[in-house]
XYZ file of C-alpha atoms in Angstrom:
772
model
C 0.344 0.242 0.305
C 1.165 3.344 -1.095
C 1.713 5.608 2.194
C 0.704 9.385 2.110
C 2.366 12.062 3.507
C 1.495 12.959 7.044
C -0.397 9.472 7.499
C -0.090 5.438 8.067
C -2.115 2.560 7.488
C -1.357 1.315 10.918
C -2.418 1.853 14.451
C -2.895 1.779 18.088
C -4.113 -1.495 19.363
C -2.711 -1.541 22.820
C -5.185 -1.098 25.315
C -2.290 -1.204 27.997
C -4.308 0.664 30.975
C -6.644 -2.166 30.885
C -5.068 -4.973 30.216
C -2.015 -4.457 32.775
C -5.174 -3.561 35.603
C -6.523 -6.946 34.671
C -3.917 -8.751 35.460
C -2.365 -6.905 37.818
C -5.280 -8.096 40.201
C -5.963 -11.262 38.597
C -2.807 -13.224 38.947
C -0.038 -14.212 41.567
C 2.877 -12.360 40.442
C 1.622 -8.757 39.200
C 0.174 -8.374 42.432
C 2.250 -6.053 44.180
C 3.271 -7.862 47.533
C 6.140 -6.455 48.615
C 7.611 -9.093 50.814
C 9.983 -9.519 53.251
C 10.402 -13.210 52.804
C 10.122 -15.481 55.969
C 9.645 -13.427 58.380
C 6.483 -13.788 60.103
C 4.658 -10.731 61.843
C 3.711 -10.295 65.213
C 6.134 -11.831 68.668
C 8.032 -14.592 67.879
C 6.871 -16.688 70.968
C 3.821 -19.200 70.401
C 0.971 -18.018 72.062
C 0.175 -20.487 74.332
C 2.922 -19.324 76.211
C 2.089 -16.288 78.105
C 0.359 -16.021 80.941
C -1.929 -13.069 81.042
C -0.742 -9.772 81.261
C 2.082 -10.560 79.601
C 3.754 -6.876 77.613
C 5.559 -7.955 74.592
C 8.456 -5.701 72.852
C 10.699 -7.244 70.884
C 10.333 -10.714 71.221
C 10.672 -10.387 75.357
C 7.864 -10.500 78.038
C 7.253 -8.439 81.378
C 3.880 -8.738 83.709
C 1.925 -6.275 83.469
C -1.657 -4.934 85.025
C -4.173 -8.035 84.181
C -6.832 -5.440 83.448
C -4.675 -5.846 80.270
C -1.910 -6.604 77.555
C -0.135 -3.396 75.251
C 1.436 -5.915 72.596
C 3.717 -3.356 70.878
C 4.623 -4.692 66.930
C 7.748 -6.368 67.089
C 7.978 -5.686 62.618
C 9.006 -2.580 60.876
C 6.784 -0.611 59.256
C 8.907 -0.050 56.463
C 8.314 -1.070 53.463
C 10.701 -3.959 51.860
C 13.197 -3.676 49.104
C 11.624 -7.253 48.607
C 8.825 -7.836 46.141
C 7.151 -9.798 44.790
C 5.152 -8.856 42.159
C 4.843 -7.545 38.404
C 7.127 -4.174 39.969
C 9.943 -6.426 41.701
C 13.214 -7.922 41.612
C 13.350 -11.000 44.613
C 16.413 -9.855 46.194
C 16.128 -12.029 49.313
C 17.961 -14.924 49.268
C 15.205 -16.971 51.147
C 15.146 -20.223 49.020
C 11.045 -20.575 49.454
C 9.032 -20.042 46.713
C 7.321 -16.328 45.972
C 4.020 -18.275 45.006
C 4.457 -19.224 49.137
C 3.975 -15.667 49.646
C 1.019 -14.208 47.793
C -1.942 -13.062 49.672
C -5.056 -14.499 49.919
C -7.926 -12.644 51.274
C -10.708 -14.621 53.552
C -12.196 -11.456 54.606
C -12.728 -7.766 53.732
C -14.230 -4.955 55.730
C -14.408 -1.369 53.972
C -15.573 0.388 57.160
C -15.400 3.811 54.740
C -14.992 4.484 50.607
C -11.435 5.153 51.666
C -10.273 2.953 54.804
C -11.200 -1.251 55.714
C -9.520 -3.841 56.394
C -8.849 -7.215 54.968
C -8.488 -10.964 57.096
C -6.594 -14.015 54.700
C -3.495 -15.829 54.905
C -0.058 -15.418 53.496
C 2.659 -18.803 53.366
C -0.037 -20.469 55.913
C -0.222 -18.255 58.586
C -2.669 -15.797 59.434
C -2.754 -11.955 58.487
C -4.304 -9.147 58.641
C -3.997 -6.268 56.739
C -5.148 -2.274 57.134
C -5.779 0.101 53.661
C -6.677 3.780 53.681
C -6.510 4.006 50.264
C -9.657 2.662 48.987
C -9.035 -0.686 49.077
C -6.067 -0.100 46.921
C -3.102 -0.416 48.922
C -2.891 -3.157 52.015
C -0.213 -2.327 54.277
C 0.897 -5.990 56.317
C -0.581 -4.761 59.895
C 1.318 -7.853 62.652
C -0.451 -9.584 64.388
C -0.104 -10.492 68.536
C 0.568 -13.819 68.063
C 1.885 -16.371 64.806
C -0.448 -19.060 64.851
C -3.848 -20.578 65.451
C -5.146 -23.694 65.912
C -6.739 -23.346 63.006
C -5.838 -20.872 60.091
C -8.761 -21.588 58.046
C -11.588 -20.612 60.623
C -9.598 -20.034 63.782
C -9.769 -16.678 63.667
C -12.360 -13.739 63.198
C -11.680 -9.902 63.454
C -14.877 -7.140 64.538
C -13.866 -4.108 63.158
C -15.026 -1.197 64.618
C -13.154 1.872 62.918
C -11.049 2.700 60.682
C -8.174 2.612 64.179
C -9.665 -0.019 66.389
C -10.423 -3.201 65.417
C -11.129 -6.407 67.748
C -9.462 -10.207 66.313
C -10.302 -13.153 68.005
C -8.085 -16.423 67.889
C -8.370 -20.227 68.388
C -5.426 -21.744 70.605
C -4.395 -25.142 72.156
C -6.724 -23.544 75.377
C -9.566 -21.122 73.806
C -9.684 -18.157 72.192
C -7.693 -15.308 73.020
C -9.159 -12.028 72.073
C -7.409 -8.947 71.163
C -8.395 -5.059 70.338
C -6.109 -2.574 68.516
C -7.345 1.572 68.717
C -4.576 2.616 66.118
C -4.438 0.331 63.097
C -2.694 -2.483 64.890
C 0.955 -0.801 65.826
C -0.055 -2.076 69.543
C -2.561 -4.570 70.985
C -4.109 -4.602 74.115
C -4.955 -8.664 75.038
C -8.302 -9.475 76.552
C -9.757 -11.885 78.372
C -9.965 -15.604 76.539
C -13.248 -17.707 75.826
C -12.631 -21.526 77.875
C -13.845 -23.483 74.875
C -12.240 -26.587 73.336
C -13.995 -25.510 69.888
C -12.042 -24.883 66.749
C -14.190 -22.492 64.860
C -15.540 -19.303 65.439
C -18.989 -19.136 63.439
C -20.030 -15.091 64.884
C -17.611 -12.584 66.590
C -19.100 -8.727 66.750
C -19.550 -5.983 68.905
C -22.307 -3.423 68.581
C -20.371 -1.027 70.409
C -17.209 -1.107 72.800
C -18.185 -3.047 75.523
C -20.825 -5.396 74.134
C -20.156 -8.375 71.878
C -20.563 -11.674 71.172
C -18.632 -14.599 69.937
C -20.037 -17.632 68.960
C -17.689 -21.196 68.250
C -18.410 -24.701 66.784
C -17.142 -27.969 67.011
C -16.645 -27.886 63.234
C -18.474 -31.102 62.177
C -21.636 -30.917 59.339
C -24.116 -29.676 59.101
C -27.202 -30.583 61.446
C -25.035 -31.856 63.754
C -23.067 -28.345 64.690
C -22.893 -28.049 68.496
C -22.851 -24.092 69.266
C -21.486 -22.199 72.098
C -22.721 -18.553 71.907
C -20.164 -15.894 74.404
C -21.101 -12.305 75.802
C -18.528 -9.651 77.228
C -20.352 -6.925 78.087
C -16.930 -4.828 79.111
C -14.890 -4.744 76.063
C -14.063 -8.534 76.081
C -11.668 -8.573 79.064
C -14.107 -11.449 80.406
C -16.688 -13.991 78.134
C -19.473 -15.598 80.138
C -21.254 -18.380 78.029
C -24.958 -17.632 77.879
C -26.175 -20.128 75.543
C -25.111 -23.526 73.601
C -26.830 -26.114 71.257
C -28.849 -28.966 73.172
C -30.730 -30.918 70.340
C -32.576 -33.253 72.823
C -34.370 -29.662 73.805
C -33.757 -26.926 71.349
C -36.133 -24.390 72.106
C -34.961 -24.847 75.963
C -33.938 -21.258 77.405
C -30.540 -21.373 77.236
C -30.541 -23.782 73.745
C -29.461 -22.642 70.727
C -30.767 -25.284 67.987
C -27.702 -26.850 65.603
C -29.109 -25.856 62.921
C -26.263 -26.092 59.776
C -25.402 -22.561 57.969
C -26.528 -21.147 61.123
C -25.731 -17.292 61.028
C -26.116 -15.090 64.334
C -26.666 -11.167 63.680
C -26.990 -8.370 66.893
C -28.416 -4.944 66.851
C -27.733 -2.047 68.527
C -29.989 -2.076 71.409
C -28.906 -6.068 72.037
C -31.774 -8.211 70.305
C -30.845 -10.991 68.889
C -31.687 -12.821 65.221
C -30.368 -16.554 63.501
C -30.957 -17.486 60.320
C -30.120 -20.124 57.778
C -31.196 -22.813 56.409
C -31.269 -26.523 57.342
C -34.840 -26.630 59.297
C -36.781 -29.393 59.925
C -38.435 -30.760 57.073
C -35.703 -29.146 55.022
C -37.401 -25.815 55.511
C -35.060 -23.106 56.613
C -36.000 -20.517 60.299
C -35.928 -17.477 61.458
C -35.304 -17.114 65.096
C -35.179 -14.433 67.647
C -33.944 -12.968 71.176
C -35.026 -10.168 73.358
C -32.682 -11.257 75.841
C -29.183 -10.299 74.505
C -29.521 -13.837 72.830
C -29.970 -16.291 76.375
C -33.069 -17.643 74.960
C -34.606 -17.715 71.545
C -38.542 -17.754 69.937
C -39.114 -19.127 66.223
C -40.810 -16.643 63.980
C -43.193 -18.082 62.105
C -42.345 -17.276 57.841
C -44.856 -17.148 55.434
C -44.406 -20.007 52.403
C -45.406 -18.741 49.335
C -45.285 -21.881 46.388
C -45.442 -25.681 47.317
C -42.500 -26.180 45.083
C -40.386 -24.336 48.064
C -37.963 -27.024 49.636
C -35.144 -24.535 51.526
C -35.598 -21.297 52.898
C -32.088 -18.925 53.259
C -31.673 -16.285 54.754
C -28.659 -13.765 52.641
C -28.243 -10.914 54.329
C -27.846 -9.580 57.872
C -30.387 -8.219 59.687
C -31.181 -4.769 58.485
C -32.138 -2.757 61.268
C -34.875 1.264 60.496
C -37.130 2.915 63.357
C -37.270 0.251 65.349
C -38.030 -1.760 62.277
C -36.093 -5.038 61.072
C -35.700 -6.084 57.957
C -34.417 -9.731 56.450
C -33.805 -11.036 53.360
C -35.264 -14.596 52.729
C -35.175 -16.518 49.362
C -37.419 -19.884 48.621
C -35.660 -21.975 46.519
C -37.437 -23.559 44.616
C -36.321 -26.460 41.849
C -36.017 -23.944 38.744
C -36.401 -20.899 40.117
C -35.637 -18.607 43.194
C -37.787 -16.098 44.454
C -36.810 -13.363 46.715
C -38.242 -11.368 49.291
C -37.728 -8.675 51.992
C -39.988 -9.635 55.461
C -40.554 -6.326 57.642
C -40.829 -7.141 61.396
C -42.008 -5.380 64.189
C -40.216 -4.836 67.618
C -42.507 -7.575 69.007
C -41.009 -10.035 66.461
C -44.113 -10.058 64.270
C -43.861 -9.820 60.166
C -45.635 -6.770 59.595
C -45.051 -6.807 55.136
C -43.379 -8.706 52.804
C -42.116 -6.826 50.293
C -42.411 -7.457 46.501
C -40.108 -10.770 45.560
C -37.329 -10.565 42.930
C -37.498 -14.198 40.542
C -34.455 -15.339 39.496
C -33.164 -19.019 38.366
C -30.646 -18.887 40.678
C -29.554 -17.848 44.770
C -28.989 -14.283 45.356
C -26.190 -12.636 47.722
C -27.598 -9.220 49.089
C -26.202 -6.683 50.982
C -28.135 -3.336 51.671
C -26.791 0.084 52.685
C -29.604 1.574 54.118
C -32.805 -0.184 54.909
C -34.114 1.075 50.969
C -30.945 0.702 49.074
C -29.621 -2.890 48.682
C -28.228 -5.309 45.709
C -28.253 -8.618 44.802
C -25.939 -10.651 42.615
C -27.430 -14.149 41.346
C -24.933 -16.548 41.802
C -23.391 -17.897 37.947
C -24.562 -21.531 37.619
C -24.736 -22.819 34.361
C -26.493 -22.516 31.842
C -27.497 -18.867 33.185
C -25.757 -15.634 32.789
C -25.125 -13.846 36.152
C -26.748 -10.515 37.049
C -27.124 -7.675 39.612
C -30.274 -6.349 40.598
C -30.774 -2.538 43.021
C -33.227 -1.740 44.371
C -33.672 1.704 45.889
C -37.221 1.079 47.803
C -36.755 -1.856 49.884
C -37.290 -4.608 48.035
C -40.625 -3.260 46.669
C -39.126 -3.022 42.765
C -35.444 -4.588 41.957
C -33.864 -2.975 38.450
C -31.219 -4.945 36.684
C -28.212 -3.331 36.192
C -25.308 -3.066 33.706
C -24.003 -6.357 32.921
C -19.986 -6.570 34.407
C -20.054 -10.478 33.571
C -16.184 -10.133 35.035
C -17.043 -9.535 38.177
C -19.944 -11.469 38.773
C -19.213 -14.933 37.231
C -16.727 -14.837 40.639
C -19.782 -14.736 42.210
C -18.283 -11.938 44.574
C -19.177 -11.054 47.804
C -20.148 -7.292 47.817
C -20.084 -4.397 50.360
C -21.597 -0.820 50.262
C -20.164 1.441 52.439
C -23.023 4.839 50.997
C -26.287 3.947 48.288
C -23.056 5.057 45.775
C -19.978 4.065 47.184
C -19.185 0.282 47.443
C -16.945 -3.282 46.859
C -17.024 -6.053 45.352
C -14.633 -8.900 46.706
C -13.818 -12.175 44.997
C -10.338 -14.534 44.963
C -8.759 -16.045 41.480
C -9.980 -19.154 40.590
C -6.361 -20.243 39.716
C -4.360 -18.774 41.878
C -6.390 -17.643 45.194
C -5.059 -13.848 45.073
C -7.678 -11.463 45.757
C -9.287 -9.405 43.350
C -11.343 -6.141 44.862
C -13.889 -4.002 42.299
C -15.054 -0.585 42.793
C -18.195 1.464 42.442
C -18.607 5.099 42.992
C -22.006 5.316 40.708
C -24.373 2.756 42.810
C -23.379 -0.491 40.973
C -24.149 1.175 37.213
C -19.669 0.931 36.569
C -17.163 -1.447 38.155
C -13.668 -0.620 38.054
C -11.377 -3.570 38.835
C -8.513 -1.897 41.732
C -4.643 -2.407 40.696
C -4.171 -3.554 44.408
C -0.875 -3.098 46.255
C -0.576 -5.622 49.086
C 2.491 -5.453 51.592
C 3.677 -9.493 52.327
C 5.585 -7.108 55.359
C 5.332 -3.592 56.473
C 3.555 -1.247 54.435
C 3.475 2.354 54.093
C 3.446 4.281 57.342
C -0.670 4.656 58.062
C -1.767 8.378 57.201
C -2.819 11.096 60.099
C -6.946 10.853 59.639
C -7.438 14.101 58.077
C -4.119 13.291 56.074
C -4.389 14.160 52.172
C -4.539 10.385 49.831
C -1.740 9.432 48.036
C -0.563 12.503 45.202
C -1.651 11.684 42.184
C 0.461 9.967 39.350
C 0.175 10.007 35.498
C 1.087 6.570 33.820
C 1.680 6.389 30.382
C -0.234 4.167 28.295
C -0.075 4.029 24.824
C 1.648 5.658 21.933
C 0.846 6.384 18.183
C 2.611 8.148 15.475
C 1.357 9.773 12.408
C 4.987 10.643 10.989
C 8.549 11.125 12.532
C 7.605 13.582 14.238
C 3.835 13.825 15.188
C 2.184 11.158 17.376
C 0.735 10.954 20.727
C 0.298 9.231 23.894
C -2.435 8.307 25.867
C -2.475 7.636 29.199
C -4.243 8.184 32.482
C -3.679 10.242 36.094
C -4.579 8.894 38.903
C -3.800 7.903 42.759
C -6.284 4.173 43.011
C -9.511 6.428 44.048
C -9.516 8.733 41.652
C -8.568 7.967 37.323
C -8.440 10.264 34.792
C -7.608 9.859 31.408
C -5.104 11.691 28.818
C -4.410 12.440 25.580
C -0.784 14.221 24.610
C 0.352 14.775 21.449
C 4.007 15.240 20.028
C 5.208 17.665 17.357
C 8.855 17.137 17.724
C 9.501 13.446 18.156
C 8.485 12.801 21.309
C 10.797 15.148 22.691
C 8.084 17.498 24.455
C 4.154 16.764 25.404
C 0.947 19.215 24.840
C -2.104 17.851 26.660
C -4.859 18.075 24.233
C -7.705 15.990 25.997
C -8.495 15.006 29.356
C -11.521 13.216 30.779
C -13.155 11.849 34.574
C -12.596 8.548 33.213
C -9.653 6.303 31.345
C -8.614 6.020 28.284
C -8.606 2.526 26.584
C -6.356 2.721 23.366
C -6.103 5.351 20.760
C -5.044 5.563 17.015
C -4.370 8.115 14.431
C -3.868 8.660 10.314
C -2.842 12.369 9.767
C -5.251 14.532 11.716
C -7.677 12.149 12.218
C -7.917 10.598 15.824
C -9.880 7.784 17.340
C -8.966 7.419 21.295
C -11.797 4.884 23.358
C -12.796 6.777 26.518
C -14.428 4.020 29.792
C -13.530 0.937 28.692
C -13.241 -1.003 31.274
C -11.868 -5.111 31.523
C -15.149 -7.367 31.521
C -17.686 -4.550 30.119
C -18.970 -3.277 26.799
C -19.740 0.457 28.149
C -17.309 2.968 26.490
C -17.535 5.997 24.136
C -15.492 6.148 20.859
C -14.318 9.591 20.799
C -13.133 10.810 17.036
C -11.495 14.504 16.046
C -10.543 15.404 12.479
C -8.375 18.614 13.375
C -5.884 16.408 14.833
C -6.488 16.830 18.868
C -8.167 20.060 18.623
C -11.578 18.894 19.146
C -13.410 15.643 19.808
C -16.888 14.471 19.020
C -18.836 11.332 20.043
C -18.599 8.976 16.999
C -19.882 5.468 18.808
C -20.761 3.568 22.087
C -19.206 0.203 23.490
C -15.797 -1.010 25.182
C -12.891 -0.584 22.688
C -9.788 -1.773 23.931
C -7.957 -2.321 20.556
C -8.123 0.341 18.064
C -5.918 0.618 14.132
C -7.565 2.002 11.109
C -5.772 1.642 7.122
C -7.725 4.294 6.195
C -10.250 7.087 7.118
C -13.415 4.727 6.430
C -11.993 1.447 7.107
C -10.935 -0.681 10.931
C -10.562 -2.709 13.235
C -10.897 -3.347 17.203
C -11.468 -5.809 19.934
C -14.194 -5.321 22.030
C -14.208 -5.627 26.045
C -16.298 -8.773 26.751
C -17.215 -10.935 29.801
C -14.772 -13.556 31.350
C -12.512 -13.173 28.159
C -14.860 -13.230 25.411
C -14.169 -9.714 23.789
C -15.078 -9.109 20.153
C -13.278 -8.413 16.896
C -14.834 -5.576 15.169
C -14.704 -4.061 11.854
C -16.089 -0.386 10.772
C -16.315 0.525 7.057
C -17.838 4.066 7.928
C -15.072 5.612 9.925
C -15.941 4.238 12.965
C -19.814 5.199 13.089
C -20.946 1.348 13.369
C -19.188 -2.030 14.022
C -19.856 -5.293 12.563
C -18.878 -8.421 14.533
C -16.167 -10.162 12.585
C -15.712 -13.777 12.227
C -12.500 -16.121 13.592
C -12.387 -19.890 13.550
C -14.530 -21.902 15.314
C -12.799 -24.439 17.500
C -11.076 -27.998 16.657
C -8.809 -30.457 16.853
C -5.058 -31.752 16.609
C -3.644 -34.615 17.271
C -6.450 -33.868 20.462
C -5.116 -30.333 21.361
C -8.001 -28.584 21.157
C -6.345 -24.368 19.137
C -10.028 -22.431 20.405
C -10.693 -19.425 21.971
C -11.220 -21.619 25.272
C -7.834 -22.836 25.008
C -6.170 -19.454 22.976
C -8.271 -16.928 24.727
C -10.240 -14.359 23.085
C -8.602 -11.097 20.815
C -6.905 -8.881 22.814
C -4.682 -6.580 20.086
C -5.033 -6.104 16.849
C -2.946 -4.398 14.065
C -2.603 -4.182 10.209
C 0.135 -3.976 7.997
C -2.305 -2.630 4.701
C -6.252 -3.249 3.957
C -5.421 -6.975 3.435
C -2.588 -8.349 5.848
C -3.404 -7.667 9.515
C -2.474 -9.987 12.848
C -4.690 -10.507 15.786
C -3.711 -11.372 19.206
C -5.540 -13.700 22.125
C -4.966 -14.165 25.447
C -6.938 -16.163 28.263
C -6.979 -16.177 31.304
C -3.568 -15.762 32.817
C -1.798 -18.798 35.764
C 0.906 -17.718 37.648
C 3.460 -16.253 35.357
C 2.085 -17.433 32.005
C -1.445 -17.354 29.784
C -2.768 -18.255 26.755
C -1.980 -17.136 23.820
C -2.467 -17.509 20.159
C -1.902 -15.552 16.906
C -3.939 -15.280 13.894
C -3.483 -13.423 10.415
C -5.312 -12.878 7.566
C -4.427 -11.466 4.137
C -8.213 -10.962 3.012
C -8.727 -7.878 5.026
C -10.212 -9.719 7.599
C -12.871 -11.674 5.776
C -11.040 -15.216 7.273
C -8.773 -15.815 9.917
C -5.580 -18.543 10.919
C -4.043 -19.328 13.408
C -0.371 -19.034 12.831
C 1.294 -19.867 16.015
C -0.223 -20.199 19.988
C 0.843 -21.648 23.688
C -1.462 -23.294 25.974
C -0.577 -23.341 29.739
C 2.323 -24.699 30.636
C 4.507 -24.071 27.614
C 5.057 -24.215 24.496
C 2.267 -25.469 21.655
C 5.796 -27.555 21.178
C 5.257 -28.796 17.503
C 5.752 -27.403 13.683
C 4.761 -23.793 14.054
C 3.358 -22.673 16.130
C 6.084 -21.518 18.197
C 4.631 -18.940 20.754
C 5.464 -18.843 24.781
C 3.265 -19.388 27.034
C 5.096 -17.355 29.923
C 4.273 -13.562 30.473
C 0.949 -11.900 30.173
C 0.823 -10.823 26.316
C -0.880 -6.917 26.197
C -0.294 -5.767 22.578
C 0.929 -6.878 19.093
C 2.194 -4.277 16.259
C 2.752 -5.866 12.451
C 5.079 -3.082 10.348
C 3.091 -1.275 8.068
C 3.769 -2.023 4.132
C 5.739 -5.425 5.537
C 3.073 -7.600 7.426
C 5.711 -10.268 7.571
C 7.317 -8.736 11.070
C 5.595 -7.970 14.344
C 6.230 -6.855 17.729
C 4.341 -8.480 20.997
C 4.796 -7.194 24.362
C 3.881 -8.706 27.734
C 4.430 -7.659 31.314
C 6.196 -10.616 33.106
C 7.703 -11.204 29.645
C 9.870 -10.141 27.118
C 9.536 -7.676 23.946
C 8.828 -10.762 21.388
C 8.834 -10.354 16.951
C 8.861 -12.079 14.068
C 10.115 -12.274 11.039
C 7.458 -14.650 9.125
C 4.491 -13.190 10.018
C 4.014 -14.745 12.870
C 5.148 -18.358 12.736
C 8.082 -18.369 15.368
C 9.081 -15.560 17.704
C 12.349 -14.450 19.007
C 13.284 -12.334 22.449
C 14.703 -8.895 22.390
C 17.696 -8.566 24.423
C 16.884 -5.252 25.568
C 14.302 -6.083 27.662
C 13.845 -8.071 30.521
C 10.936 -8.913 32.768
C 10.436 -7.374 35.848
C 13.198 -5.212 35.344
C 12.714 -3.226 31.749
C 9.502 -4.328 30.025
C 7.905 -2.868 26.898
C 4.610 -1.239 27.185
C 3.978 0.276 23.988
C 5.537 -0.402 20.212
C 4.447 1.429 17.576
C 6.919 0.916 14.351
C 6.939 3.706 11.175
C 8.636 1.004 9.041
C 10.902 -1.522 9.248
C 13.294 0.432 10.879
C 12.271 3.496 12.427
C 9.693 3.402 15.430
C 8.849 4.001 19.320
C 8.858 2.304 21.929
C 7.678 3.104 25.463
C 9.672 1.295 28.013
C 8.255 0.168 32.243
C 11.941 0.808 34.126
C 11.410 -0.865 37.694
C 15.253 -0.878 38.565
C 16.351 -0.005 41.398
C 16.142 4.019 41.454
C 12.564 3.934 41.448
C 9.845 2.562 38.369
C 9.483 4.916 35.119
C 8.631 4.949 31.656
C 10.472 5.844 29.157
C 10.270 6.581 25.052
C 13.098 5.401 23.301
C 13.172 6.254 19.481
C 14.706 3.264 17.193
C 16.218 3.492 13.641
C 16.856 -0.550 13.475
C 13.730 -1.827 13.815
C 14.512 -2.014 17.730
C 17.357 -4.369 17.478
C 19.257 -0.762 19.555
C 17.025 1.916 21.255
C 17.485 5.711 22.803
C 16.046 7.523 25.343
C 13.931 10.402 24.104
C 11.073 11.110 27.401
C 11.110 10.058 30.338
C 8.198 10.336 32.415
C 8.774 9.116 36.873
């Protein structure tokens, strides 16, 4: 194809900011886990060896008054120089595998839109984290003990504020409780619950003095033996007030041993016990008006004869002397969710309109009126998020974010607009958190930084969030002097997309466009510029903006979450549209981007038993064309520990047909014949050299820059990049020799992005501009 002056047939398909955001949270190596490998948080003596009233300072002990024990943290809060994560180099001499130090969250509790706590495990030990930055940065909080008898269910926390937390830990002699009022800098040793139970089912304080704890023996459902304890002095002394008596389950001082029971106490001490597994397969709802000493059954109306189980899915909602309980009637092929309003005498006075779904739901309420429900992602049903603003009288289906909903997340709304969704990566167990600021209309997957040891010093209550920083995303040039750069400016709590332009080959940049949401992709031909605004992984939402005057003004062109764009002429272009769970789509346009049509791709087929299909090789991620006929498509799949399945397809008929030219499954290369593409690293984008379909480049996080000179049949790694230290994040070639590459330098002097220029086909390059 003959190239016109000032124009090129190539565009940017690098949804770098979006893809890296997704991988940073979803896979083990790309979590920012700053670690002191092998170091255990907290005092180094087992809790069972200390007498009550012991003060622990750096591993030593002395006697203190028996009304409480201050346990000072023995672990430095200075960030470690040893890191496990995308931007890290492991400098520790410890031979423990890095995967052993990947954090696993089991509970996340956000107290405010910016502050929260999380508990879980790391290296097999119980761990505690605290966030003051909206769930983005999590600092490790040293605990006042080393081990628990049961690390899975032998630990519980009761969050009482951004700085105040109570924890309970199962030991060989009972359950020991502690409290911190300064964000974990020091701990007060409270009383011990005398029990042989190994599980903590419930632990909660309704004020600084009144709290409850439920322990059980950890046996199968319907055979549980519950013990209910209460404190009225802030945890110094615990009394048993009720326990399971299966011979007389409704006697005073008895708790029925129902499986999967959920306990809750409201501000006036009224207790609730809800769950499933009652007689004849029905659910149950019980109430205590004396702080848990005795319990009475509340009759719940059953609306249909085909009901098999009633399950309460949300803790009670309290308002003006009334209590709302969310219940589900699960039939054979449908699930009915209603909200019962119960008065102060324990009588059901009203029932909301039903929410009918195919699968059970999980609910969360930020107020008596504002609530959300998510359906279970059971095949073949499609998960859905619903919202009510009138206490369940009506429910509205929210825009679908399958990439989030398929993980069956737990939701926690702080206000009617700000909420969080928490899940664990199915392959790695590493935590994944999404955040919404518009009541669930849109969700942002957080780029989390989780410290395995220590972390940034906790800010004061009134201090400002971390300063925003600019993160370059990708580059696009229309000549050897004129080019564009997109990136995002924020601090994890806020994000603004920005577009910059250079007219001197990258030496100076001028902002030409900014918006309050992220920018995912850009492409330019002469004075025509296309940018994708607001696109997010797992969502089809977003807007395509267009400029005819080199970025002086932009107008809305079309809707849709495009994460990669490449125009070969002012009218003909290709794009990747974000979808759910790596089910992205390849699109094409023939009118400059106003209307897009889905391109057909090869269907599943088997070669010697090895599937070459989307399920194994991923879905469209990045597209690039050398001319109107020849193009190349990068596909990626669900990532694992340091690797992901990927494939490269090509076309020689303008996208009418595509064929696989190289691929890699999880665990290594595709091994035989022409399929020579490694699975290591997370591929973010691909660039085919204009006018030469034989040469293309793929850039990866946790992997090298790789290139092909035979149309993608085989690939070779560049010696100029080093995974985890010096990685390419965007490539744009003007021809076979001249081009630019954006490099992420993660060296010991600090993280920075550098624009490099090459005149020999990326065999070497020279720095042009640097962003700290």
